[in-house]
Amino acid sequence: MNISDPTETFRQEARELLDQLEAGLLDLEQDPGNSDLINSTFRALHTIKGSGAMFGFTAVAAFVHEFETAFDRVRKGQSAPNKALIGVALDAKDHIHQLIEAPDAVIAGGDAILEALRAVVDGENHSPPAPTRLDAASAPAVAEPDVPAQSKHWRLVFYLPSDALAYGTNPLLLLDELAEIGPTSICALTDRLPDLDILDVEVPHIGWQVDIEAEDPTSAIDDVFLFLRDNMELTLTPLEAAPVAPAPAIAAPEPAIAARPAAPAPTPVEPVAPPRAVADKPEQVERPAATSLRVPAERLDELMDRVGELVIAQARLSQIAAQSADTGLKTIAEELERLSSGLRDTTMGIRMVPIGTLFSRFRRLIHDLSGELGKPIEFITAGEETELDKTMIERLADPLVHLIRNSVDHGLENEERRLAAGKGPKGTVRLSAVYSGAEVAISVADDGAGLNHERIRAKAEENGLITPETKLTEQELNHLIFAPGFSTAKEVTSLSGRGVGMDVVKRTIDGLRGTIDVASTPGQGSTMTLRLPLTLAIIDGMLVRVGNGRYTIPLAAVEECVELPEGIEAHAKGRNFLDIRGSLVPYLRLREVFNTNTPPEQHQKVVIVSSGEGRVGLVVDQIIGNNQTVIKQLSKLHSSIKSFSGATILGDGSVALILDTAHLVASGQSYVDRAITGRAA
């Protein structure tokens, strides 16, 4: 049995909280008056501090405590959030991340960050502190007393939720925190203790009465019960005069002794205002069922491999059953096919992750680039709910970083140039995702100056990529930016200019069996669109025969199948056109592409496939049928063969190559573009 490392569990949860903290800070910069954002940010800090102390990350807990103390002034309305505060808070978030990932390392800079944070908070304190009453937008833990606020003596009575102990809450630590508010006297309330034979030791049957001397402790008490207030009973009432400690009360410095109910409990105090908590809630609260389970990614990969092997075995069984006259065997084969198909879909669904988890990372990137380059930028995202295979998500981060940095640095003009061009002062970068058949199209668009085709061509000629006589279509010219070492930047900066980045994007997307479309309008902006398959594991395929070889075409790319008309010239440089309902579609004879020497079939078929906006027909000898295709990657020795994206094992144990439809469509479309260019010339 594998026992998870508790410190690694803390790190995983802390990373999620830090992502939440960063998102909250960036949202707060856009909406400074949103109290919900301030409260959620404070809760994230509070949780990190408590969990860090629990798991032995003392440096994290100490730093976050100071961070939380400074940010508490923002939460209480004593300081307004602004750009300077958000910038320092983001630096503090980065420092917390370093402390968590390397707890034994000596990481400097924390004191300077906290000092800068205090200075920013103090500098914004232009107005008197706001009344420390609980915000109506948050779930109040304390019933607000309907009395003058001049009272300095308060009585707090609370009973913890029935599941508080099971979730790790220590009542004595809560009492210690209450004692920090001011002088207190504490008394245990034993009026709800059940008989010994029905006593549940995991349920906090004991309540507490705490008399506090303070100006107005509502806000401080709210902090103490920040994560318990929704389900507990808690009332706070003012006392007209200094309270006389009840007989069984224990002094605040020794709250641990208060847990001994040595004396009878006092009569519960009637609150002045009715408590907000539900008083007649059942003693036992049914815990909600778990809604998620953290599973290592390696186990999902292993499960996917097992499902792939099951699909191959099922295909072999189906082929054997088809050749048998045994109806029982056929019935079992059909049932197994149904079950394996459902298991495949379920397993693939587990691997699918909303792409919004990736998009959220780039908000910080845009924020930092905007400050570094002095360009005001609006970052817009769309389609965050679009799901993609987790492997895709992991490998897409770096390419998208390069594309976004390229858009900001090269695409967007500075404020003066935008105003001179009649645009708004703030540039826009839009990151979106949308389903396109069995593909996901991810676009990075900007409203900048667009690609400079003259400079691209001049740089390509200078680098020897093309000659002055080379005729290129606009699409081919655009794709020159992905050549290794290619850059049109006039000078090298910390962001760009060395020609490293866009070629990495191209290699990564090719490795994911995807394509890149580039569209640019001078003076209006550019759009880079990544087209990627939904999954890298199992797909539905159409099995075809070309000569004696069998090949699989991804079914998601197939639009339709037609018969090749008789009388069409068999040799037209490997390409020709078909009239498909008034639209000319180029087609490739796969017999010629694969150098097949066997005689062609009399009635050949054309499979119309598409990728992005392009379409091409693939001429095959026979369409065998559809099957579930488990993708096996080709070896490095075959990486130069662009017509195939992988291989699969068929039911009879033989291997069929999977056609790379994007490459074949590009081959057909380049012929069309050259033909159009030739006619124009």
XYZ file of C-alpha atoms in Angstrom:
681
model
C 0.000 0.000 0.000
C 1.310 3.433 -0.901
C 1.161 5.924 1.952
C 1.125 9.469 0.683
C 3.673 11.925 2.040
C 1.755 14.486 4.146
C 4.211 17.254 3.256
C 3.673 16.595 -0.451
C -0.081 16.699 0.139
C 0.381 20.102 1.780
C 2.444 21.293 -1.187
C -0.223 20.246 -3.656
C -2.961 21.971 -1.697
C -0.763 25.033 -1.155
C -0.151 25.320 -4.903
C -3.896 25.399 -5.483
C -4.324 28.014 -2.761
C -1.511 30.112 -4.227
C -3.176 29.941 -7.644
C -6.404 31.063 -5.979
C -4.513 33.836 -4.182
C -2.909 35.060 -7.413
C -6.227 35.021 -9.267
C -7.879 36.916 -6.418
C -5.164 39.587 -6.388
C -5.358 40.079 -10.157
C -9.157 40.321 -9.981
C -8.823 42.771 -7.097
C -6.653 45.028 -9.234
C -9.538 45.307 -11.705
C -12.239 45.588 -9.025
C -10.717 47.170 -5.873
C -14.028 47.630 -4.087
C -15.112 43.977 -4.218
C -15.255 42.807 -0.599
C -15.818 39.188 -1.660
C -12.462 39.172 -3.449
C -10.749 40.689 -0.409
C -12.307 38.095 1.893
C -11.444 35.141 -0.378
C -7.853 36.361 -0.633
C -7.633 36.659 3.139
C -9.060 33.151 3.581
C -6.444 31.709 1.225
C -3.709 33.342 3.324
C -5.286 32.128 6.545
C -5.472 28.541 5.270
C -1.869 28.529 4.050
C -0.704 29.862 7.405
C -2.614 27.276 9.419
C -1.684 24.338 7.198
C 1.955 25.445 7.053
C 2.234 25.504 10.824
C 0.513 22.120 11.061
C 2.930 20.421 8.628
C 6.087 22.002 10.026
C 6.606 24.779 7.453
C 7.362 27.324 10.140
C 9.039 29.835 7.799
C 5.936 29.798 5.596
C 3.617 30.263 8.578
C 5.696 33.156 9.966
C 5.908 34.980 6.630
C 2.226 34.495 5.832
C 1.288 35.693 9.313
C 3.003 39.037 8.640
C 1.491 39.138 5.147
C -1.936 38.434 6.615
C -1.491 41.107 9.294
C -0.710 43.764 6.693
C -3.501 42.640 4.372
C -5.955 42.631 7.272
C -5.930 46.447 7.139
C -7.250 46.206 3.591
C -9.959 43.798 4.713
C -11.017 46.193 7.472
C -11.224 49.125 5.077
C -8.248 50.949 6.576
C -6.307 50.812 3.314
C -7.480 50.675 -0.289
C -6.120 48.082 -2.730
C -4.222 49.670 -5.613
C -1.713 48.677 -8.287
C 1.287 49.125 -5.987
C -0.283 46.943 -3.297
C -1.175 44.202 -5.803
C 2.376 44.240 -7.191
C 3.966 43.775 -3.763
C 1.364 41.161 -2.794
C 2.187 39.166 -5.950
C 5.872 39.305 -4.999
C 4.906 38.007 -1.558
C 2.951 35.179 -3.193
C 6.036 34.221 -5.212
C 8.132 34.235 -2.040
C 5.641 31.927 -0.310
C 5.880 29.557 -3.277
C 9.685 29.446 -2.941
C 9.452 28.791 0.795
C 7.052 25.903 0.215
C 9.018 24.270 -2.605
C 12.408 24.598 -0.841
C 11.754 24.686 2.922
C 15.375 23.894 3.818
C 16.944 26.514 1.536
C 17.909 29.996 2.668
C 15.673 32.308 0.645
C 16.375 35.985 1.056
C 14.095 38.916 0.293
C 11.188 38.100 2.584
C 11.827 40.948 5.024
C 12.136 43.464 2.199
C 8.834 42.297 0.697
C 7.031 42.579 4.041
C 8.518 46.016 4.640
C 7.364 47.158 1.205
C 3.922 45.688 1.885
C 3.614 47.558 5.187
C 4.781 50.778 3.546
C 2.184 50.497 0.776
C -0.586 49.702 3.244
C 0.384 52.539 5.590
C 0.652 54.975 2.708
C -2.947 54.340 1.720
C -4.341 54.983 5.187
C -5.979 58.315 4.396
C -9.269 57.756 6.179
C -10.219 56.698 9.682
C -10.733 52.987 10.213
C -14.098 51.697 9.119
C -16.417 50.329 11.816
C -15.371 46.776 12.594
C -18.732 45.221 11.931
C -19.158 42.110 9.878
C -19.727 42.662 6.174
C -23.195 41.643 5.094
C -21.696 40.031 2.017
C -19.864 37.463 4.141
C -21.555 34.795 6.185
C -21.602 36.322 9.693
C -20.417 34.223 12.559
C -21.392 36.651 15.285
C -24.812 38.113 15.911
C -24.428 41.897 15.937
C -25.503 43.375 19.257
C -28.185 46.035 19.169
C -26.470 48.220 21.788
C -24.089 51.175 21.789
C -20.564 50.260 20.712
C -19.043 51.954 23.784
C -19.381 48.727 25.763
C -16.014 47.144 26.562
C -17.292 43.924 28.131
C -18.758 41.121 26.043
C -19.963 37.597 26.585
C -19.369 35.023 23.872
C -21.168 31.660 23.946
C -20.399 29.084 21.266
C -20.849 25.416 20.413
C -18.661 23.926 17.669
C -20.097 21.936 14.732
C -20.495 18.235 15.385
C -17.801 17.374 12.817
C -15.249 19.946 14.015
C -13.051 17.458 15.912
C -13.106 14.970 13.049
C -11.729 17.665 10.743
C -8.886 18.562 13.097
C -10.252 21.580 14.979
C -8.706 22.014 18.433
C -11.038 24.000 20.762
C -8.134 24.886 23.073
C -6.289 26.618 20.236
C -9.441 28.604 19.490
C -9.574 29.668 23.132
C -5.931 30.735 22.927
C -6.753 32.955 19.958
C -9.733 34.462 21.802
C -7.447 35.220 24.747
C -5.273 37.340 22.435
C -8.196 39.718 21.802
C -8.181 41.013 25.370
C -8.520 39.968 29.015
C -10.869 36.971 29.166
C -12.449 34.553 31.587
C -13.428 31.172 30.177
C -16.017 28.690 31.329
C -16.921 25.257 29.926
C -20.627 24.576 29.308
C -21.543 20.969 30.015
C -25.310 21.247 29.722
C -25.320 19.173 26.492
C -23.149 16.289 27.654
C -25.022 13.026 26.970
C -24.949 9.914 29.120
C -21.717 7.968 29.050
C -23.180 4.978 27.205
C -24.151 7.126 24.198
C -21.214 9.540 24.336
C -19.456 10.020 20.980
C -15.885 11.119 21.625
C -15.595 12.596 18.104
C -18.415 15.089 18.742
C -17.664 18.307 20.702
C -20.521 18.178 23.216
C -18.943 20.854 25.433
C -19.743 24.492 24.745
C -17.831 27.534 25.921
C -18.649 30.837 27.547
C -15.956 33.476 27.160
C -16.179 36.921 28.779
C -13.963 39.347 26.861
C -12.833 42.870 27.642
C -12.403 44.739 24.334
C -13.752 47.722 22.405
C -15.615 45.752 19.722
C -14.363 42.176 19.225
C -16.743 41.163 16.424
C -14.144 41.346 13.655
C -11.473 39.558 15.691
C -13.914 36.812 16.681
C -14.914 36.446 13.046
C -11.235 35.783 12.218
C -10.965 33.102 14.908
C -13.977 31.169 13.599
C -13.322 31.931 9.930
C -13.744 28.323 8.753
C -16.351 27.164 11.268
C -18.901 29.945 11.344
C -21.315 28.517 8.764
C -22.286 25.483 10.872
C -21.742 26.473 14.485
C -23.854 28.108 17.173
C -22.336 31.390 18.315
C -23.770 34.428 20.070
C -22.068 37.593 21.282
C -23.808 39.896 23.736
C -22.583 43.077 25.467
C -22.472 43.331 29.232
C -23.437 46.659 30.777
C -20.795 46.481 33.494
C -17.629 44.598 34.128
C -18.699 40.984 34.412
C -18.174 38.935 37.487
C -16.468 35.711 36.537
C -18.705 32.710 37.140
C -17.639 30.258 39.754
C -16.263 27.618 37.393
C -14.493 30.151 35.143
C -10.840 29.582 34.406
C -8.324 32.329 33.740
C -7.517 32.924 30.091
C -3.777 32.049 30.292
C -4.688 28.443 31.161
C -7.467 27.539 28.708
C -6.480 23.881 28.742
C -7.760 23.560 32.337
C -11.131 24.863 31.259
C -11.765 21.598 29.503
C -12.342 19.941 32.904
C -16.020 20.441 33.774
C -15.416 20.277 37.507
C -18.270 22.577 38.454
C -21.860 22.800 37.236
C -22.304 24.889 34.140
C -23.877 28.313 34.446
C -27.227 29.051 32.942
C -26.799 29.999 29.268
C -27.102 33.704 28.677
C -30.074 34.903 26.634
C -28.752 36.912 23.686
C -29.970 40.419 23.069
C -30.350 39.716 19.344
C -31.381 36.355 17.932
C -28.361 34.393 16.744
C -27.783 33.984 13.052
C -26.810 30.332 13.456
C -29.559 27.697 13.393
C -30.145 26.849 17.022
C -32.293 23.729 16.650
C -29.972 22.014 14.207
C -29.677 18.248 14.811
C -26.887 17.221 17.106
C -25.455 14.873 14.495
C -24.771 16.450 11.103
C -24.409 14.084 8.202
C -21.129 14.766 6.462
C -21.386 15.520 2.767
C -20.088 12.881 0.419
C -16.691 13.492 -1.094
C -16.978 15.145 -4.503
C -13.401 14.666 -5.695
C -10.434 12.401 -5.199
C -6.793 13.281 -5.809
C -5.185 10.616 -7.997
C -1.560 10.626 -9.221
C -1.298 11.305 -12.944
C 0.853 8.198 -13.395
C -2.056 5.995 -12.341
C -4.308 7.585 -14.948
C -1.669 6.962 -17.595
C -1.365 3.345 -16.518
C -5.150 2.940 -16.561
C -5.264 4.387 -20.084
C -2.619 1.919 -21.217
C -4.629 -0.978 -19.790
C -7.779 0.237 -21.529
C -5.847 0.469 -24.788
C -4.714 -3.138 -24.459
C -8.298 -4.145 -23.674
C -9.525 -2.412 -26.836
C -6.954 -4.312 -28.921
C -7.951 -7.635 -27.318
C -11.621 -6.854 -27.901
C -10.928 -6.137 -31.582
C -9.218 -9.528 -31.933
C -12.150 -11.255 -30.245
C -14.621 -9.497 -32.539
C -12.678 -10.620 -35.610
C -12.613 -14.232 -34.393
C -16.337 -14.095 -33.589
C -17.122 -12.735 -37.051
C -15.467 -15.807 -38.614
C -17.278 -18.213 -36.287
C -20.763 -19.651 -36.485
C -21.057 -19.817 -32.691
C -23.857 -17.384 -31.733
C -22.827 -17.493 -28.089
C -19.350 -16.302 -28.963
C -20.757 -13.505 -31.098
C -23.034 -12.409 -28.251
C -20.120 -12.266 -25.808
C -17.999 -10.360 -28.339
C -20.746 -7.763 -28.868
C -21.236 -7.348 -25.107
C -17.504 -6.975 -24.536
C -17.329 -4.402 -27.329
C -20.088 -2.371 -25.675
C -18.406 -2.535 -22.254
C -14.929 -1.719 -23.562
C -16.314 1.221 -25.502
C -17.986 2.582 -22.365
C -14.848 2.020 -20.305
C -12.790 3.786 -22.960
C -15.079 6.837 -22.942
C -15.149 6.970 -19.136
C -11.374 6.688 -18.822
C -10.801 9.324 -21.466
C -13.294 11.564 -19.642
C -11.250 11.249 -16.454
C -8.177 12.446 -18.338
C -9.970 15.489 -19.734
C -9.175 18.763 -17.954
C -10.807 22.197 -18.483
C -8.386 24.384 -20.371
C -9.274 27.229 -17.994
C -6.762 25.710 -15.545
C -4.105 26.575 -18.124
C -5.513 29.953 -19.152
C -5.479 31.264 -15.584
C -1.672 31.009 -15.466
C -1.246 33.645 -18.154
C -3.002 36.449 -16.303
C 0.110 36.956 -14.199
C 2.270 36.812 -17.341
C 0.247 39.582 -18.985
C 0.318 41.625 -15.758
C 4.120 41.421 -15.532
C 4.699 42.052 -19.259
C 2.442 45.089 -19.144
C 4.521 46.608 -16.359
C 7.873 45.627 -17.887
C 7.115 47.016 -21.366
C 4.994 49.950 -20.240
C 2.086 48.849 -22.438
C -1.433 48.884 -20.948
C -2.954 45.529 -21.895
C -6.413 44.042 -21.547
C -6.359 40.244 -21.331
C -9.540 38.461 -22.423
C -10.169 34.728 -22.218
C -13.001 32.667 -23.665
C -13.873 28.985 -23.735
C -12.272 28.136 -20.380
C -14.717 25.239 -19.997
C -13.341 23.520 -23.128
C -11.783 20.221 -22.078
C -8.549 18.757 -23.367
C -6.450 15.722 -22.553
C -4.279 16.381 -19.498
C -1.151 15.505 -21.478
C -2.041 18.274 -23.914
C -2.571 20.738 -21.071
C 0.848 19.984 -19.594
C 2.685 20.344 -22.910
C 0.821 23.442 -24.103
C 2.027 25.773 -21.353
C 5.392 26.680 -22.918
C 4.100 27.171 -26.509
C 1.345 29.481 -25.303
C 3.817 31.470 -23.198
C 5.938 32.043 -26.323
C 2.917 33.053 -28.418
C 1.615 35.486 -25.796
C 5.020 37.068 -25.236
C 5.421 37.399 -29.005
C 2.022 39.105 -29.308
C 2.783 41.541 -26.499
C 6.365 42.344 -27.515
C 6.125 42.315 -31.327
C 2.416 42.673 -32.015
C 1.075 45.356 -29.694
C 2.262 48.905 -30.295
C 3.046 51.301 -27.484
C 0.437 53.796 -26.356
C 1.660 56.647 -28.594
C 1.639 54.551 -31.770
C -1.797 53.144 -30.991
C -3.227 56.629 -30.554
C -1.556 57.767 -33.785
C -3.130 54.789 -35.585
C -6.575 55.711 -34.286
C -6.738 52.868 -31.754
C -7.462 52.928 -28.059
C -4.515 53.360 -25.686
C -4.913 49.871 -24.244
C -3.919 46.862 -26.338
C -5.901 43.638 -26.276
C -4.691 40.049 -26.145
C -7.428 37.441 -26.479
C -6.905 33.780 -25.587
C -9.759 31.467 -26.562
C -10.550 27.802 -27.064
C -13.374 26.171 -28.995
C -14.301 22.680 -30.119
C -13.876 22.029 -33.843
C -15.054 18.500 -34.545
C -12.674 16.163 -32.729
C -10.148 18.981 -32.451
C -9.721 21.913 -30.129
C -8.783 25.239 -31.694
C -6.806 27.473 -29.313
C -6.282 31.019 -30.565
C -3.967 33.795 -29.401
C -5.121 37.052 -31.011
C -3.978 40.648 -30.612
C -5.119 43.970 -32.055
C -1.588 45.177 -32.808
C 0.215 46.087 -36.008
C 0.112 42.619 -37.592
C 2.959 40.768 -39.291
C 5.320 42.810 -41.439
C 5.549 40.639 -44.561
C 8.269 42.742 -46.166
C 10.515 42.431 -43.126
C 9.790 38.692 -42.841
C 10.738 38.111 -46.461
C 13.874 40.230 -46.194
C 14.973 38.383 -43.062
C 14.261 34.993 -44.689
C 16.404 35.932 -47.701
C 19.140 37.174 -45.380
C 19.121 33.851 -43.503
C 19.163 31.865 -46.756
C 15.738 30.327 -46.184
C 14.470 31.520 -49.576
C 15.876 33.222 -52.648
C 14.670 36.546 -54.074
C 12.997 34.636 -56.908
C 11.026 32.327 -54.616
C 7.272 32.804 -54.904
C 5.414 32.250 -51.654
C 1.767 32.408 -50.705
C 0.766 34.569 -47.760
C 0.326 31.473 -45.579
C 3.793 30.159 -46.483
C 5.273 33.588 -45.791
C 3.583 33.709 -42.391
C 4.956 30.297 -41.450
C 8.539 31.448 -41.984
C 8.451 32.901 -38.470
C 8.588 29.312 -37.152
C 11.952 28.621 -38.805
C 14.789 27.925 -36.315
C 16.708 31.080 -35.420
C 14.266 33.352 -37.251
C 13.557 36.763 -35.692
C 12.621 40.143 -37.122
C 13.460 42.014 -33.906
C 15.903 44.867 -34.507
C 17.571 44.386 -31.131
C 17.875 41.650 -28.542
C 15.886 42.255 -25.358
C 15.088 40.231 -22.267
C 11.910 39.101 -24.015
C 12.849 38.378 -27.613
C 15.244 38.880 -30.485
C 17.349 35.722 -30.424
C 15.112 33.666 -32.719
C 14.442 31.069 -30.034
C 10.826 30.367 -29.175
C 8.618 30.163 -32.236
C 10.502 27.154 -33.618
C 10.002 25.495 -30.213
C 6.279 26.191 -30.554
C 6.219 24.508 -33.968
C 8.091 21.408 -32.776
C 5.868 21.018 -29.715
C 2.631 21.323 -31.689
C 3.912 18.893 -34.331
C 4.705 16.453 -31.526
C 1.102 16.728 -30.352
C -0.152 15.910 -33.879
C -1.477 19.445 -34.185
C -1.193 22.284 -36.671
C -0.712 26.051 -36.493
C -2.683 28.536 -38.578
C -1.422 32.111 -38.871
C -3.670 34.990 -39.930
C -2.584 38.608 -39.982
C -4.052 41.894 -41.187
C -1.656 44.859 -41.395
C -2.563 47.482 -38.831
C -5.285 45.349 -37.238
C -3.520 42.464 -35.572
C -2.613 38.801 -35.813
C -4.164 35.501 -34.769
C -2.260 32.289 -34.090
C -4.537 29.246 -33.967
C -3.367 25.908 -32.609
C -5.467 22.949 -33.763
C -5.024 19.907 -31.565
C -6.704 16.492 -31.272
C -8.818 15.976 -28.190
C -6.744 13.027 -27.029
C -3.457 11.294 -27.712
C -4.566 7.830 -26.607
C -7.539 6.245 -28.396
C -9.504 7.510 -31.382
C -12.156 6.225 -33.746
C -10.613 5.409 -37.105
C -11.622 4.436 -40.628
C -9.620 1.471 -41.899
C -8.763 1.640 -45.618
C -6.666 -0.438 -48.006
C -4.146 0.907 -50.490
C -2.578 -1.915 -52.485
C -1.691 -4.621 -49.969
C -1.309 -2.170 -47.083
C -3.919 -1.106 -44.569
C -4.062 2.385 -43.110
C -6.209 4.185 -40.543
C -7.697 7.624 -41.119
C -8.896 9.477 -37.960
C -12.663 9.340 -38.281
C -13.086 12.844 -36.852
C -11.287 14.231 -39.924
C -13.497 12.374 -42.416
C -16.270 14.436 -44.012
C -17.603 12.001 -46.597
C -16.679 9.219 -48.992
C -17.345 9.257 -52.759
C -16.425 7.031 -55.681
C -13.651 8.199 -57.983
C -15.289 9.035 -61.323
C -14.220 6.938 -64.283
C -12.090 8.480 -66.984
C -10.014 10.704 -64.713
C -6.391 10.742 -65.761
C -4.452 8.381 -63.536
C -1.261 10.427 -63.580
C -1.557 14.135 -62.960
C 1.575 14.721 -60.916
C -0.110 12.863 -58.074
C -2.822 15.498 -57.656
C -6.027 16.599 -59.289
C -9.386 18.154 -58.454
C -12.869 16.818 -57.833
C -16.096 18.754 -58.079
C -17.843 18.140 -54.745
C -21.228 19.879 -55.013
C -19.805 22.910 -56.785
C -16.602 23.130 -54.742
C -13.241 22.102 -56.191
C -11.414 19.764 -53.812
C -7.856 18.599 -54.571
C -7.192 14.899 -54.163
C -4.091 12.765 -53.640
C -3.658 9.251 -55.003
C -2.267 7.407 -52.000
C -0.971 4.659 -54.325
C 1.462 7.198 -55.759
C 2.218 8.838 -52.392
C 3.169 5.417 -50.931
C 4.769 4.070 -54.173
C 2.409 1.090 -54.371
C 3.203 -1.227 -57.309
C 0.126 -3.493 -57.293
C -2.541 -2.905 -59.953
C -5.245 -0.408 -58.864
C -8.795 -1.491 -58.117
C -11.354 -0.886 -60.813
C -13.637 1.164 -58.577
C -11.496 3.337 -56.314
C -12.914 5.413 -53.466
C -12.142 8.990 -52.374
C -12.209 9.847 -48.671
C -12.729 13.595 -48.171
C -10.859 14.761 -45.063
C -10.451 18.205 -43.557
C -8.082 19.997 -41.201
C -8.837 23.538 -40.173
C -10.220 25.339 -43.223
C -8.561 22.996 -45.745
C -10.003 19.920 -47.469
C -8.433 17.195 -49.565
C -9.534 13.877 -51.075
C -7.544 10.699 -50.429
C -7.905 8.051 -53.165
C -7.888 4.498 -51.716
C -8.555 1.061 -53.145
C -11.046 -0.085 -50.501
C -12.840 1.217 -47.407
C -12.822 -1.660 -44.915
C -14.775 -0.067 -42.050
C -14.538 1.765 -38.746
C -12.643 0.628 -35.672
C -11.350 1.850 -32.319
C -7.741 2.864 -32.821
C -5.190 2.702 -30.022
C -2.433 5.119 -31.019
C 1.136 3.865 -30.728
C 3.862 6.431 -31.272
C 6.417 5.826 -34.010
C 10.079 5.462 -33.121
C 12.593 8.266 -33.575
C 13.880 6.490 -36.688
C 10.554 7.223 -38.385
C 10.148 10.806 -37.124
C 11.037 12.224 -40.556
C 8.073 10.493 -42.222
C 5.456 13.251 -42.199
C 2.564 11.318 -43.757
C 1.994 9.196 -40.626
C 1.228 10.278 -37.074
C 1.435 6.851 -35.444
C 0.490 3.210 -35.742
C -2.123 0.868 -34.340
C -2.478 -2.885 -33.826
C -5.409 -4.468 -35.654
C -7.545 -7.345 -34.489
C -5.482 -9.932 -36.371
C -2.277 -8.679 -34.760
C -0.996 -6.820 -37.827
C 0.034 -3.172 -37.773
C -1.721 -0.336 -39.611
C -0.176 3.111 -39.970
C -2.294 6.127 -38.963
C -2.388 8.838 -41.616
C -1.475 12.386 -40.604
C -4.458 14.134 -42.183
C -3.157 17.603 -41.300
C 0.028 16.999 -43.306
C -1.866 15.497 -46.256
C -4.363 18.371 -46.277
C -1.498 20.861 -46.202
C 0.116 19.066 -49.153
C -3.089 19.283 -51.169
C -3.768 22.898 -50.207
C -0.223 24.016 -51.073
C -0.829 22.718 -54.586
C -4.022 24.782 -54.748
C -2.224 27.896 -53.467
C 0.561 27.491 -56.006
C -1.959 27.017 -58.788
C -3.769 30.209 -57.745
C -0.455 32.096 -57.514
C 0.554 30.852 -60.953
C -2.712 31.996 -62.522
C -2.382 35.391 -60.840
C 1.141 35.760 -62.213
